[in-house]
Amino acid sequence: MRRKLEFLVATALIAVPSFAMAQEKGGVINVATIGEPPTLDPMSSTADLVGIVTQHIFETLYTFDKNWGVTPLLAESLPEISDDGKTYTIKLRSGITFHDGSEMTSEDVLASLERWTKLASRGKQAAGFIASMEAPDEQTVVIKLTQAYAPLTSLLAFNNSAAIIIPAEKQAEPMTEYVGTGPYMLKERKADQYIQLTRFDGYKSRDGESDGYGGARHQYLDEIRFVPVPDPNTRVEAAVSGQYEYVDSIPVESFDKLKNASASEPLLLKPFGYPVFVFNTKEGLSSKLEMRKAITQALNMEDMLAAAFGSTDFYAVDGAFYPESYNWHTEAGVDGNYNVGDPEGAAEAAKAAGYAGNPLRILTSRQYEFHYKMAQVAAEYLKLAGFKVDMQVVDWATLTQRRADPALWDIYITHSPFLPEPALIGALSTSSPGWWDTPARKAAVDPFTSEPDPAKRVELWGNVQKVIYDELPLIKIGDFNAVAAKSAKLKGVDPAPWPYFWNASVAK
């Protein structure tokens, strides 16, 4: 699926395109992130922060190009797929070396994919369709499915709950050695201080031009340091002063301040994605559909978006999971179920559903300040509807740990970029926190994922979106644009939902 609208940069702020600048080898960059990643094993986490860091260390068989098409990375080419869509033959690149000096073979790939299907939420999602995996020779892996499963290559390409390839003898759960094939390797991690990556001299890049996450990956930098900076205001001031070469996830209200800074310049990702409230459908207050409907009925999405992003330059009130600029756009299920903002009616609905005053536990973090601001507005509407709200504000690493336990929360707040394949949406996996698993979900999702025809899949996605609104495993709040900042000296960095620095360099 090709997006009609690519990520845009505030082009007036960039004097010379990065590709026109001569890029020099050497140097160190410091990247300010929203916090400490809960793990460096990208199989075991769906947190964007984990993917941002680890995509430099580990690689997958496939990745995404600048138009969000699947493109080979460790695989030699796109898979050869049988006419019935049930057999994928994957040829591997030769001469790929792991950070420990060993050479990658199909044995490593097979062991890694088996670990992925057992450990990763998206691997478990694919596992239900996998009949067998085998390695007929050192450069080939064959995956046989029980039925056609269109999202498989996208799942293998995603850096989130990722199907990373690691040595066959280093498959420990949890991961104890961080050995990948990526352009940079882990040198040191000091908790709450930094994660230090250094150039891997044995890296074998693909040929040709860089192409989004695909194509050539250049190693201009000697070292990349990811530094946790949890406070959003501190990130803003650090960006203005040029303390870091790149600052991720900056509150949008600071855009003008950054635009007038000399040391750094803002990057605008437009449109970026959408914030969501994810319900715990497994146990607790929100496990009851009627209660989820009452909670949704109470909420005014426009007020939450305004509080979080201020100007409509940075948000849009939209209940469709993809904007009109995407092929996947559909209005199915939205009308009458989105942005209702009726706390009085919600109070009646909650009472009818048997609400007895027990706390509604909302799990959020201030490291993404817009999450917290939305939570505050939501809490007021829910109180008007008669709910007793227990707002639990924790750091992002703690949130990602707590959401794995269904006994600890009713709603958690997160966000997602617009993903190239809807099957990548976390809530569609029954093992994802929220644990949505109903006959209606299966009846809508299975035909969508098994249909190979792209045009038919667009129509079938409408059925999935309708069931999401019918059963409410999550609530989409709206669309938003994201802001980051980069030093005026940093070259070769394009706006991306998961920023990457293998093509980055620092002007001397």
mmCIF file of N, CA and C in Angstrom, residues 233-244 247 250 254 256-265 485:
data_model
loop_
_atom_site.group_PDB
_atom_site.id
_atom_site.type_symbol
_atom_site.label_atom_id
_atom_site.label_comp_id
_atom_site.label_asym_id
_atom_site.label_seq_id
_atom_site.Cartn_x
_atom_site.Cartn_y
_atom_site.Cartn_z
ATOM 1 N N ASN A 233 9.435 19.806 28.936
ATOM 2 C CA ASN A 233 9.937 21.177 28.931
ATOM 3 C C ASN A 233 11.468 21.212 28.884
ATOM 4 N N THR A 234 12.085 20.244 29.543
ATOM 5 C CA THR A 234 13.543 20.138 29.474
ATOM 6 C C THR A 234 13.984 19.808 28.057
ATOM 7 N N ARG A 235 13.222 18.947 27.381
ATOM 8 C CA ARG A 235 13.556 18.625 25.986
ATOM 9 C C ARG A 235 13.463 19.867 25.099
ATOM 10 N N VAL A 236 12.449 20.686 25.339
ATOM 11 C CA VAL A 236 12.292 21.914 24.549
ATOM 12 C C VAL A 236 13.498 22.822 24.745
ATOM 13 N N GLU A 237 13.854 23.085 25.999
ATOM 14 C CA GLU A 237 14.973 23.992 26.276
ATOM 15 C C GLU A 237 16.284 23.426 25.735
ATOM 16 N N ALA A 238 16.426 22.106 25.802
ATOM 17 C CA ALA A 238 17.635 21.475 25.266
ATOM 18 C C ALA A 238 17.699 21.631 23.751
ATOM 19 N N ALA A 239 16.547 21.569 23.100
ATOM 20 C CA ALA A 239 16.508 21.757 21.655
ATOM 21 C C ALA A 239 16.855 23.188 21.273
ATOM 22 N N VAL A 240 16.299 24.132 22.008
ATOM 23 C CA VAL A 240 16.559 25.550 21.716
ATOM 24 C C VAL A 240 18.045 25.870 21.878
ATOM 25 N N SER A 241 18.662 25.298 22.892
ATOM 26 C CA SER A 241 20.068 25.598 23.170
ATOM 27 C C SER A 241 21.032 24.794 22.308
ATOM 28 N N GLY A 242 20.513 23.754 21.640
ATOM 29 C CA GLY A 242 21.382 22.905 20.835
ATOM 30 C C GLY A 242 22.176 21.912 21.653
ATOM 31 N N GLN A 243 21.676 21.572 22.847
ATOM 32 C CA GLN A 243 22.384 20.640 23.732
ATOM 33 C C GLN A 243 22.489 19.247 23.119
ATOM 34 N N TYR A 244 21.469 18.866 22.361
ATOM 35 C CA TYR A 244 21.459 17.565 21.702
ATOM 36 C C TYR A 244 21.366 17.766 20.191
ATOM 37 N N VAL A 247 16.266 15.902 19.155
ATOM 38 C CA VAL A 247 15.373 15.824 20.316
ATOM 39 C C VAL A 247 14.031 15.289 19.823
ATOM 40 N N ILE A 250 8.604 16.596 20.914
ATOM 41 C CA ILE A 250 8.561 17.910 21.556
ATOM 42 C C ILE A 250 7.126 18.424 21.546
ATOM 43 N N SER A 254 5.621 24.410 21.279
ATOM 44 C CA SER A 254 6.967 24.995 21.237
ATOM 45 C C SER A 254 7.483 25.160 19.812
ATOM 46 N N ASP A 256 6.896 27.344 17.376
ATOM 47 C CA ASP A 256 7.345 28.698 17.015
ATOM 48 C C ASP A 256 8.634 29.074 17.735
ATOM 49 N N LYS A 257 8.755 28.631 18.978
ATOM 50 C CA LYS A 257 9.968 28.911 19.742
ATOM 51 C C LYS A 257 11.172 28.259 19.070
ATOM 52 N N LEU A 258 10.989 27.036 18.602
ATOM 53 C CA LEU A 258 12.070 26.336 17.917
ATOM 54 C C LEU A 258 12.387 26.971 16.567
ATOM 55 N N LYS A 259 11.331 27.449 15.908
ATOM 56 C CA LYS A 259 11.509 28.051 14.588
ATOM 57 C C LYS A 259 12.407 29.287 14.667
ATOM 58 N N ASN A 260 12.385 29.952 15.810
ATOM 59 C CA ASN A 260 13.173 31.164 15.985
ATOM 60 C C ASN A 260 14.534 30.903 16.625
ATOM 61 N N ALA A 261 14.817 29.628 16.909
ATOM 62 C CA ALA A 261 16.101 29.291 17.525
ATOM 63 C C ALA A 261 17.185 29.233 16.448
ATOM 64 N N SER A 262 18.416 29.460 16.844
ATOM 65 C CA SER A 262 19.523 29.411 15.888
ATOM 66 C C SER A 262 20.266 28.078 15.927
ATOM 67 N N ALA A 263 20.276 27.426 17.092
ATOM 68 C CA ALA A 263 21.057 26.193 17.230
ATOM 69 C C ALA A 263 20.352 24.979 16.645
ATOM 70 N N SER A 264 19.023 25.004 16.656
ATOM 71 C CA SER A 264 18.241 23.862 16.197
ATOM 72 C C SER A 264 17.101 24.327 15.314
ATOM 73 N N GLU A 265 16.493 23.368 14.620
ATOM 74 C CA GLU A 265 15.335 23.659 13.792
ATOM 75 C C GLU A 265 14.290 22.565 13.988
ATOM 76 N N ALA A 485 13.134 18.013 16.915
ATOM 77 C CA ALA A 485 14.096 19.075 16.608
ATOM 78 C C ALA A 485 15.443 18.464 16.305
#
